[in-house]
Short mmCIF file of C-alpha atoms in Angstrom, two decimals:
data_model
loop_
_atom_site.label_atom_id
_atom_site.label_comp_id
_atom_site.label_asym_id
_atom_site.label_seq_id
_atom_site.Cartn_x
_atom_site.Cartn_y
_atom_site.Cartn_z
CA UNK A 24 0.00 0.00 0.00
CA UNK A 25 1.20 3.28 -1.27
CA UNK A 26 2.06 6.00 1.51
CA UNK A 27 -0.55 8.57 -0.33
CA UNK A 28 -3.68 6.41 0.34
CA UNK A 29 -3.67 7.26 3.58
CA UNK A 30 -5.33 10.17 2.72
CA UNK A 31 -8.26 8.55 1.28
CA UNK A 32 -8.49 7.20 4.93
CA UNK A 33 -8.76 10.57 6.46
CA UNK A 34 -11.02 11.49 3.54
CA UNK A 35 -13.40 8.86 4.18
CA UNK A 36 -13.74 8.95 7.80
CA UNK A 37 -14.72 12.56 7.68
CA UNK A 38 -17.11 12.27 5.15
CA UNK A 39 -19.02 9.10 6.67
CA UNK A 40 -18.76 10.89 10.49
CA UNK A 41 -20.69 13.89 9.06
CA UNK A 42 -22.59 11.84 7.02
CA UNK A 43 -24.11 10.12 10.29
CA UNK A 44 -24.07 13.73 11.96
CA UNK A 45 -27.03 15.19 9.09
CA UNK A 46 -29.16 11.58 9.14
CA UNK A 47 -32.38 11.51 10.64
CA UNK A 48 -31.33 9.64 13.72
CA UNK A 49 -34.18 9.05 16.29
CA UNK A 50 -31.32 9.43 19.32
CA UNK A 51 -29.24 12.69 20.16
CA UNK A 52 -26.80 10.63 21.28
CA UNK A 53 -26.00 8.79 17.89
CA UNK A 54 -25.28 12.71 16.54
CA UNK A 55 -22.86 13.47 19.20
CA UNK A 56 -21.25 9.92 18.85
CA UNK A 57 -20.61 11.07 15.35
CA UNK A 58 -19.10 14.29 16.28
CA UNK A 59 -16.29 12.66 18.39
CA UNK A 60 -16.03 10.14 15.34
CA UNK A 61 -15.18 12.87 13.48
CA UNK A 62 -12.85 14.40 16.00
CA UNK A 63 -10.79 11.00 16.01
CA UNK A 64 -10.67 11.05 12.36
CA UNK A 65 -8.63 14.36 12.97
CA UNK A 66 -7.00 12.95 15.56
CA UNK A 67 -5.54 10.89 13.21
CA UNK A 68 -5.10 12.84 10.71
CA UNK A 69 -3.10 15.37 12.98
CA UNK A 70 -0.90 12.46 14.13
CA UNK A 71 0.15 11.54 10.80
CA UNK A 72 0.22 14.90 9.88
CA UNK A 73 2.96 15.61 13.08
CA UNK A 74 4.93 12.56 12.34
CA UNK A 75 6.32 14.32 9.50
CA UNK A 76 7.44 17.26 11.11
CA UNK A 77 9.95 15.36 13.40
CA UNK A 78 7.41 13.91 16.30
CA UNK A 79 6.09 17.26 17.52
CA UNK A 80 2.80 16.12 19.23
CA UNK A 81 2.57 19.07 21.11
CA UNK A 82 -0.17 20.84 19.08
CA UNK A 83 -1.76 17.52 19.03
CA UNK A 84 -2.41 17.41 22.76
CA UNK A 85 -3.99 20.68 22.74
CA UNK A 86 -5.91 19.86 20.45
CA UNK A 87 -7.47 16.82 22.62
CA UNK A 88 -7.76 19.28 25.48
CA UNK A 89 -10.67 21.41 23.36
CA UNK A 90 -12.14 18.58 21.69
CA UNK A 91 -12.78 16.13 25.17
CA UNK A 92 -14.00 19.94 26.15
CA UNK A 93 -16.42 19.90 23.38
CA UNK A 94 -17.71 16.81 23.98
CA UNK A 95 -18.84 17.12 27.51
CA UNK A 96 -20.44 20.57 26.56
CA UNK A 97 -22.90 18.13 24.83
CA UNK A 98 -23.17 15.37 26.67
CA UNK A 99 -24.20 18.16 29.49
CA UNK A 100 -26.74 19.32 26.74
CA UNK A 101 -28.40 16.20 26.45
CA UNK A 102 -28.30 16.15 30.22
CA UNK A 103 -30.19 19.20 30.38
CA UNK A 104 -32.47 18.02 27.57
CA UNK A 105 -33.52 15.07 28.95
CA UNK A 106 -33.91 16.79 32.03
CA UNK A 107 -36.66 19.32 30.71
CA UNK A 108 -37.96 16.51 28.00
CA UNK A 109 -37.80 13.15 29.49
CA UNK A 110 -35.67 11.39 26.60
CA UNK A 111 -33.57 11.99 24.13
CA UNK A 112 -35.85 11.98 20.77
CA UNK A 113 -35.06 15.49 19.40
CA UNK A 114 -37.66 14.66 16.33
CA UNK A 115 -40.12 16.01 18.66
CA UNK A 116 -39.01 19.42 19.31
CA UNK A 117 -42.13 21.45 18.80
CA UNK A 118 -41.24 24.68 20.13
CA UNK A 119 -38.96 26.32 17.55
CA UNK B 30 -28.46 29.12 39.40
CA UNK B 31 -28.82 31.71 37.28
CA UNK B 32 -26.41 34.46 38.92
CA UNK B 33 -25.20 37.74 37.60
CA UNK B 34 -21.41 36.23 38.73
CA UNK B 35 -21.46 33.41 35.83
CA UNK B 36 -22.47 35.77 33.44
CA UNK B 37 -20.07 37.98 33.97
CA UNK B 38 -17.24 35.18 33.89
CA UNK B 39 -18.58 33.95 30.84
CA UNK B 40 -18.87 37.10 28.74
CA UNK B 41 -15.40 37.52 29.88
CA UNK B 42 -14.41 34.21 28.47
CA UNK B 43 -16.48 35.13 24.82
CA UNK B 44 -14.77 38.68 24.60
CA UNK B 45 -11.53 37.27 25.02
CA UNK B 46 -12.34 34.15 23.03
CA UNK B 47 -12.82 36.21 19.73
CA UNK B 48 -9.86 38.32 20.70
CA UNK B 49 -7.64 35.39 20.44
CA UNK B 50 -9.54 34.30 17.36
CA UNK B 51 -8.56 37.23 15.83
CA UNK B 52 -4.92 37.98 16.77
CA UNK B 53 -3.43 34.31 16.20
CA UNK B 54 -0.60 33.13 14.35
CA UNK B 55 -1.52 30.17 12.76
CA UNK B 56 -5.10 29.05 11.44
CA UNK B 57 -5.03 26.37 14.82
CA UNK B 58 -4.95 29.33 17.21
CA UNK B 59 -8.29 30.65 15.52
CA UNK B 60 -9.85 27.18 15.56
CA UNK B 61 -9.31 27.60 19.18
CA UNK B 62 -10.83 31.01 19.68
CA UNK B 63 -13.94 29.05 17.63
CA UNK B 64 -13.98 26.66 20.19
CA UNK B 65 -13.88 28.97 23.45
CA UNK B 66 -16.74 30.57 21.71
CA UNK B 67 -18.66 28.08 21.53
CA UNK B 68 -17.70 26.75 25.27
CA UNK B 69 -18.26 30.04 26.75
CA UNK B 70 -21.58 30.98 24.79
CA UNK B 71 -23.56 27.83 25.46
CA UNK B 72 -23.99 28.25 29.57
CA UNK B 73 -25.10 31.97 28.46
CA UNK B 74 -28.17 30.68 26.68
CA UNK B 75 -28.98 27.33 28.14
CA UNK B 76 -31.04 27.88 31.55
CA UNK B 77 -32.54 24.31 32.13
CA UNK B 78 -35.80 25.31 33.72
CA UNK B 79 -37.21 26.23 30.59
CA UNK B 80 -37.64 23.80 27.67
CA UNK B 81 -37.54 26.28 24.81
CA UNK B 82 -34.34 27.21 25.67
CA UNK B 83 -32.92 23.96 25.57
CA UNK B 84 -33.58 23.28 22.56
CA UNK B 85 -32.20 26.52 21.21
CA UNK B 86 -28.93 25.52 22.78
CA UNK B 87 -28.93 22.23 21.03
CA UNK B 88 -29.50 23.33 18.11
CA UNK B 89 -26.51 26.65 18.47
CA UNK B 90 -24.56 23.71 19.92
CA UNK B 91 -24.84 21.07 16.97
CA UNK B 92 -24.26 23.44 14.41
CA UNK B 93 -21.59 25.57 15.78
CA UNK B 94 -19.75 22.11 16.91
CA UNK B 95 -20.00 20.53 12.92
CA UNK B 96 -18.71 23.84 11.50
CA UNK B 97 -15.85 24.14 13.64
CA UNK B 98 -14.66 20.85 13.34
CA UNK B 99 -14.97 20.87 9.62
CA UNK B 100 -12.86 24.44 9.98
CA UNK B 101 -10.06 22.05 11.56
CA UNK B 102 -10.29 19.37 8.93
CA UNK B 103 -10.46 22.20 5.95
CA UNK B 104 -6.82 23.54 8.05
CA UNK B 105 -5.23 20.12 8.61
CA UNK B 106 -6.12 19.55 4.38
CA UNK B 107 -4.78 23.18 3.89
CA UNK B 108 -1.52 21.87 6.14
CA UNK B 109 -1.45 18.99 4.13
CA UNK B 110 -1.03 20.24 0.77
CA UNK B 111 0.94 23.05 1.26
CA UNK B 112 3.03 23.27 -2.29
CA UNK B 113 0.00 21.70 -4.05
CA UNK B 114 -1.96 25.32 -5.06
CA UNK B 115 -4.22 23.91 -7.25
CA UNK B 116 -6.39 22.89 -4.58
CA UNK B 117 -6.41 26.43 -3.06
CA UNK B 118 -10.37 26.82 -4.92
CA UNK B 119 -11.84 23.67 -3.02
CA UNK B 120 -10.13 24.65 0.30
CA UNK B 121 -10.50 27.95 0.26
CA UNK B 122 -14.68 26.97 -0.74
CA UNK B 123 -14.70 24.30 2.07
CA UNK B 124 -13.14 26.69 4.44
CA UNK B 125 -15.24 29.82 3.66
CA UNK B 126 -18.32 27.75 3.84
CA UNK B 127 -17.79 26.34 7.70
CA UNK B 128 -17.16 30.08 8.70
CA UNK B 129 -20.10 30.81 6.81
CA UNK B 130 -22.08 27.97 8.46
CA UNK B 131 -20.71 29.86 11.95
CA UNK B 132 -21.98 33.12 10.89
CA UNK B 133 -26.05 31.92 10.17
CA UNK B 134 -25.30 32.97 6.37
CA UNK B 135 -27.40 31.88 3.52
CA UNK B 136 -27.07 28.57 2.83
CA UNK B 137 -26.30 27.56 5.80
CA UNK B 138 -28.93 29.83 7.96
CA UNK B 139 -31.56 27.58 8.73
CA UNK B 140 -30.96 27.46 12.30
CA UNK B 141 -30.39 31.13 12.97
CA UNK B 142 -33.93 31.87 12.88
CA UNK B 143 -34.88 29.21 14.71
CA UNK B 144 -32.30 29.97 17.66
CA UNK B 145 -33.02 33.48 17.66
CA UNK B 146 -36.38 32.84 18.11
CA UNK B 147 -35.73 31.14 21.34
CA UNK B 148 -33.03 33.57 23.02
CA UNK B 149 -33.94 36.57 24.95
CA UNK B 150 -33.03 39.85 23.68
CA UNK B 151 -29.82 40.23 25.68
CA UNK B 152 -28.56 37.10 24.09
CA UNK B 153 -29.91 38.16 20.93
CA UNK B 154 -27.65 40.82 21.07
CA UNK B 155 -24.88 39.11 22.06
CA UNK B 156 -25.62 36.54 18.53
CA UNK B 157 -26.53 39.00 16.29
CA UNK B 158 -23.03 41.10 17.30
CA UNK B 159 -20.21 40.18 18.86
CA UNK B 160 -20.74 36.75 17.38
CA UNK B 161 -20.30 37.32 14.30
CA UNK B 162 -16.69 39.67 14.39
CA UNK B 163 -13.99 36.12 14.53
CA UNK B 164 -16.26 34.09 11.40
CA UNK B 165 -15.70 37.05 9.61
CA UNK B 166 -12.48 38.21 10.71
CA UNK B 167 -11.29 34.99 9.55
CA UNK B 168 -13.41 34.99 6.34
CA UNK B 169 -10.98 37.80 5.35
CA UNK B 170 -7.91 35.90 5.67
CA UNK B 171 -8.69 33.47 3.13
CA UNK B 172 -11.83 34.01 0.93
CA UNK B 173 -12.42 32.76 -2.17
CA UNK B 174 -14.00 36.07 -4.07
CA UNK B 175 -16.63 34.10 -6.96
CA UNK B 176 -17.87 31.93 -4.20
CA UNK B 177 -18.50 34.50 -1.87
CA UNK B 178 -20.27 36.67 -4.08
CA UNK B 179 -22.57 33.89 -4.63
CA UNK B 180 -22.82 33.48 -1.08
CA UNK B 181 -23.87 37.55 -0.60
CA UNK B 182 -26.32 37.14 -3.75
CA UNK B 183 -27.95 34.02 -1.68
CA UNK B 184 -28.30 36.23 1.77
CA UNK B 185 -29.68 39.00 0.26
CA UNK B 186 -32.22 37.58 -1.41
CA UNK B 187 -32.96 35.03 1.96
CA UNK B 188 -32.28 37.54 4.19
CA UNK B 189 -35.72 39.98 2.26
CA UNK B 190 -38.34 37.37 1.20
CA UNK B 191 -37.81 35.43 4.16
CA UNK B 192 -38.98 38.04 6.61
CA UNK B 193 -41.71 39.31 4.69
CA UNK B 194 -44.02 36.95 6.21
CA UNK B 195 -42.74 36.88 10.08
CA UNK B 196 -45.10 38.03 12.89
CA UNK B 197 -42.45 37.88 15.34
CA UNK B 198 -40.03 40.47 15.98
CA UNK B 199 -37.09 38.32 16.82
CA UNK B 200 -37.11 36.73 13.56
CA UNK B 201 -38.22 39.82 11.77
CA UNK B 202 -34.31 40.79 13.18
CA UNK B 203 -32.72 37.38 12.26
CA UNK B 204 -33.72 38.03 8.62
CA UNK B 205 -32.70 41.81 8.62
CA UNK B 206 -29.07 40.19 10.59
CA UNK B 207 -29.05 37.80 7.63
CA UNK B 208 -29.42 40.52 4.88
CA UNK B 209 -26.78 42.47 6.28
CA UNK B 210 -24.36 39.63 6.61
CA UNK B 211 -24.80 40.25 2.80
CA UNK B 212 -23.88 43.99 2.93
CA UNK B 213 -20.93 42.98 5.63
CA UNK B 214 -19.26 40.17 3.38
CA UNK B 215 -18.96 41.92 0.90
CA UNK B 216 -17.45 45.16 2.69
CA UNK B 217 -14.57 42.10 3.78
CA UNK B 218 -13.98 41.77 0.70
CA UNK B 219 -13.59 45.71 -0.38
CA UNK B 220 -11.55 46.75 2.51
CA UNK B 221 -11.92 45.74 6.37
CA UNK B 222 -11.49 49.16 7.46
CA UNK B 223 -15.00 49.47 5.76
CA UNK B 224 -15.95 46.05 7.59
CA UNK B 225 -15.47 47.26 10.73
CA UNK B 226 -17.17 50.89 10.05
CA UNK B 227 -20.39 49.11 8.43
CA UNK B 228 -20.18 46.57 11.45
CA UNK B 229 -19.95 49.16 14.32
CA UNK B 230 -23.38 50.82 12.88
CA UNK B 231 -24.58 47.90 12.66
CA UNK B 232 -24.46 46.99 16.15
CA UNK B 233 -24.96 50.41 17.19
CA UNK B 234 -28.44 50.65 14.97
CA UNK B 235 -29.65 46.70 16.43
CA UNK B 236 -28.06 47.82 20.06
CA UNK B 237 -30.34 51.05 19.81
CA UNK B 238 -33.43 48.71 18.44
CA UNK B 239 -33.15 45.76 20.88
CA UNK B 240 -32.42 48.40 23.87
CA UNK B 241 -35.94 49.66 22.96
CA UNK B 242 -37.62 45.95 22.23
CA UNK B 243 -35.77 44.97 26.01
CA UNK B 244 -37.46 47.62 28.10
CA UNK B 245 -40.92 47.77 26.42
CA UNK B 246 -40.67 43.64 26.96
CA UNK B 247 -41.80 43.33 23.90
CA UNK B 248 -41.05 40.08 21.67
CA UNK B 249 -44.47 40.24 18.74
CA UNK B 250 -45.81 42.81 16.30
CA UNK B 251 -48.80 42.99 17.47
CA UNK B 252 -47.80 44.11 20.68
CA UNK B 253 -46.47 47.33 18.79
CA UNK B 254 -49.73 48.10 17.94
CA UNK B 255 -51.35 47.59 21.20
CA UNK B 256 -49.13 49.48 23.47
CA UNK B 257 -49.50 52.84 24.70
CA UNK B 258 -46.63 54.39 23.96
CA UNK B 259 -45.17 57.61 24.24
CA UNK B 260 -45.05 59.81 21.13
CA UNK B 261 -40.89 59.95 21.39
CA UNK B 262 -40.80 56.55 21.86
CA UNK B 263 -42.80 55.27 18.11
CA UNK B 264 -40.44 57.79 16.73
CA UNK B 265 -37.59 56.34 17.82
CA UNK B 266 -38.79 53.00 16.60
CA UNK B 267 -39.91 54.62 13.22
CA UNK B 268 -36.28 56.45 13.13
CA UNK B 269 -34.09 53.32 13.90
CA UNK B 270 -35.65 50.91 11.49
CA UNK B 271 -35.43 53.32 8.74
CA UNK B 272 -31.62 53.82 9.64
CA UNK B 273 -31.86 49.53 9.59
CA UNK B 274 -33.12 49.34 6.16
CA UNK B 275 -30.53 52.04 4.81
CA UNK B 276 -32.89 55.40 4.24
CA UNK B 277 -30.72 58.53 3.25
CA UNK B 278 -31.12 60.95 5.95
CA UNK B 279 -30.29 58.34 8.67
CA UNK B 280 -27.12 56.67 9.84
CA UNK B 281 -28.18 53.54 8.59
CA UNK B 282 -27.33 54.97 5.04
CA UNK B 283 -23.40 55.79 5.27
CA UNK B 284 -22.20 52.26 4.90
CA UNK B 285 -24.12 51.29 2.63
CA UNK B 286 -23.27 54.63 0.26
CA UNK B 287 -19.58 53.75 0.42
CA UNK B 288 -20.31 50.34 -0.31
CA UNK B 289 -22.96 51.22 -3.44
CA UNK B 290 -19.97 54.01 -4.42
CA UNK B 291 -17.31 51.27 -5.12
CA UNK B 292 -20.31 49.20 -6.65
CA UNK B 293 -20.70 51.89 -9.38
CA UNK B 294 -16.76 52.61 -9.76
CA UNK B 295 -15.92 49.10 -10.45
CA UNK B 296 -19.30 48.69 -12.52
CA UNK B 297 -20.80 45.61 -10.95
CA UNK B 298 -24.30 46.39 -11.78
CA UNK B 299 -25.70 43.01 -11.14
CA UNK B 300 -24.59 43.15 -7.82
CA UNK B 301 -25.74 46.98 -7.19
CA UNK B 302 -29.25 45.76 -9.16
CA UNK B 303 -29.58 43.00 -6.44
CA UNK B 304 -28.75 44.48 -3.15
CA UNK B 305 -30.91 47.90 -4.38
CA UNK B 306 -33.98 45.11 -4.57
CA UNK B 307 -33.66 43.40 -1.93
CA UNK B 308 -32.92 46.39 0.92
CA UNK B 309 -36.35 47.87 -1.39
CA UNK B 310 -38.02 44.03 -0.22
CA UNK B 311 -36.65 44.72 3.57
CA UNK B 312 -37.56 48.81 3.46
CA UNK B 313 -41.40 47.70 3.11
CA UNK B 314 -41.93 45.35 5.77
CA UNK B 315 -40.21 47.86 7.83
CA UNK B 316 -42.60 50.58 6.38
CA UNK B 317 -45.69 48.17 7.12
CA UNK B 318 -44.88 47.48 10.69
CA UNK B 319 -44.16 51.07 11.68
CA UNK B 320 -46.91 52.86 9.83
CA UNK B 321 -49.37 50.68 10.98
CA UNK B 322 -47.63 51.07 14.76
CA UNK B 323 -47.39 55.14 14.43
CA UNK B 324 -50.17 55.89 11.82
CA UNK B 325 -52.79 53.62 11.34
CA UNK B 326 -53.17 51.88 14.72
CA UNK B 327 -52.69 54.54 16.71
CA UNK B 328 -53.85 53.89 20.35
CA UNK B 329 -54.17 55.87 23.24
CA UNK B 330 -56.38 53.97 25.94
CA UNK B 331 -56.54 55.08 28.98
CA UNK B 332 -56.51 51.36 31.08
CA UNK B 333 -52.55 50.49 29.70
CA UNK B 334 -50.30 52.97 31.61
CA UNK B 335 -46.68 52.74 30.48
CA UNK B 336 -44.06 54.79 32.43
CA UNK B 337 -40.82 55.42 30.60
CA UNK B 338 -40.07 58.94 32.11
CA UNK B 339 -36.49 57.39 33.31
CA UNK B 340 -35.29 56.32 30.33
CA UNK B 341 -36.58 59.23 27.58
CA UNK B 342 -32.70 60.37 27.54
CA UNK B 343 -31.99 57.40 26.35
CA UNK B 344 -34.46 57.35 23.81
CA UNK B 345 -34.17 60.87 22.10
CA UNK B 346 -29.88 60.76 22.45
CA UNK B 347 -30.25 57.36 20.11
CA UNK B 348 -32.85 59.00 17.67
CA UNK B 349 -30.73 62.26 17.89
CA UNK B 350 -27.80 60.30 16.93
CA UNK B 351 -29.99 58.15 14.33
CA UNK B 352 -30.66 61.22 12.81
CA UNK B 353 -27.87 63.71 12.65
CA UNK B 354 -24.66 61.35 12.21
CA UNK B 355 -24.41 61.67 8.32
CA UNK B 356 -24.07 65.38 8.65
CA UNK B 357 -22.16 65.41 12.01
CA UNK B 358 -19.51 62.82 10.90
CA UNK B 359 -18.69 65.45 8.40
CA UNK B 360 -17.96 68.10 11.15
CA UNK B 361 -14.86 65.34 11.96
CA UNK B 362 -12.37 66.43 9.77
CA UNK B 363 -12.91 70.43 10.69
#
């Protein structure tokens, strides 16, 4: 296996991680499973990306920092939402 | 839970978020800003006693989230490929489009509405505003000029027949926010000197509106019409959304003229043909709400007794400056 098909990889993960993202899903859950899909997709991609610049995975680790931070901001959403809704089917938002 | 102590901390954390958007290095350290944004902005909005606004911070959350992680991927790509320039066009599109997706512009405004809807006005400020300074900031780094025009041609034309049938007046604003995202990307692309001058009367013409919508309490049209209100105070409303919809004698005018002005030097009459329509589309359901407010419906009942006596400065300094900046801002350079 050539060294540039690796890319594809990268490519591909991204594109099915937001493709899940925009489905109908019944579930929030399955949407913000997607989201950290995507953010280990980059994850890789940045740790391929470092390995060429001589092993600096300093950047790398920051970027961990704000994406973990991300992903409890919506995990605490869906706290909150199933706090004030009772589950976590957001096809039945009727307010907005 | 909801104390005047955590909103203070947290507006801290947003103005210094889009500061360090702004003033980075590299494209990572704006990602970042993007992200403290969106950290900081979410426990503004999200109050969990009340459903509606739970679902208006989903939906902020999920779309703000996608766009800024696609920003990263579009910069990692950009990383990538750096002596490979003829990809700049679909990087350059990719990127521009998450910032756009950040900003609530047409076609990716679906949820601005929506969220705006659901936010007080306070926090409708706060979106319509200071939001909206890093997306662009960083839209003028990199933009890709043919796609963006298409991009202003969409908002314009979203931003004026989509609010012509809104009864709400937090909508009615969304639309009107979206239409000038039109005026305001393409000032970026002009000169962001003239960004920043059309986006500080901007927020100085929606900071003068939503100061009045805040203290009347009032979030419908038809509670324009009901009211009792003072004489000063429906010509301050009829004043500022004239000056919103770009009328000559107001302040709303002056970035736009500089903007029309390089229009007609660089003869893109398309472009002039299509923002001239659509601010014409946004000028008359302006014209509809306030004449009917000031002219038509014009109550005086004697049972609803509103008492604004405290904040009438207020009210006449923002129509006086409404009014009179065009010809005072030429008294500068005396």
């Amino acid at each position: 296996m050539l060294i540039y098909d690796i890319w594809f990889l990268f490519i591909y993960m991204f594109s099915v991680g937001n493709l899940i993202f925009v489905s109908k899903n019944k579930h929030l859950l399955v949407v913000l499973l997607s989201l950290e899909f995507i953010v280990l997709s980059i994850f890789f991609f940045f740790l391929v990306l470092l390995m060429f610049i001589d092993y600096d995975m300093y950047m790398l680790m920051v970027f961990l920092v704000f994406s973990v931070c991300e992903g409890s901001l919506g995990l605490s959403i869906l706290v909150s939402m199933i706090r004030s809704h009772g589950n976590d089917y957001f096809q039945s938002f009727s307010m907005l | 839970m909801n104390n005047n102590s955590n909103k203070m901390f947290f507006l801290f954390i947003l103005f210094f978020s889009t500061l360090i958007s702004i003033s980075s290095n590299s494209w990572f350290g704006c990602w970042i800003g993007l992200e403290i944004n969106l950290l900081s902005f979410i426990p503004l909005i999200s109050n969990s006693k009340n459903l509606l606004s739970v679902e208006t911070s989903l939906k902020y959350f999920l779309t703000q989230s996608l766009a800024s992680i696609n920003f990263l991927f579009m910069i990692l790509i950009k990383f990538s490929l750096l002596k490979n320039f003829n990809m700049n066009n679909i990087i350059s599109i990719m990127m521009n489009s998450s910032l756009l997706m950040k900003m609530g512009s047409a076609p990716f405004h679906f949820w601005f509405p929506n969220i705006v809807e659901g936010l007080s006005w306070m926090n409708n400020f706060m979106l319509m505003t200071w939001q909206k300074i890093s997306p662009m900031i960083l839209l003028s780094y990199y933009f890709n000029k043919n796609f963006l025009i298409f991009m202003i041609i969409m908002n314009l034309i979203i931003g004026s027949l989509g609010g012509l049938n809104q009864t709400s007046l937090r909508k009615l604003l969304a639309f009107s926010s979206i239409n000038n995202l039109g005026w305001m990307i393409f000032s970026i692309m002009i000169s962001e000197n003239l960004w920043l001058f059309y986006f500080l009367i901007y927020s100085m013409m929606i900071s003068m509106m939503i100061s009045l919508f805040f203290l009347m309490n009032m979030y419908f049209m038809n509670q324009l019409f009901i009211n009792n209100m003072n004489f000063f105070i429906k010509l301050n409303l009829l004043i500022n959304f004239l000056s919103l919809g770009g009328l000559p004698p107001f302040m709303g005018f002056m970035p736009k003229w500089i903007i029309i002005n390089f229009l007609l030097i660089n003869k893109f009459y398309f472009l002039i043909f299509i923002f001239m329509m659509t601010s014409l589309i946004i000028i008359y359901y302006y014209i509809r709400i306030i004449y009917s407010s000031f002219m038509f419906n014009y109550f005086k009942m004697k049972w609803v007794n509103l008492l604004m006596k405290n904040n009438m400065s207020l009210i006449n300094l923002s129509s006086f400056i409404s009014i009179s900046s065009m010809i005072l801002s030429t008294f500068i350079f005396m």
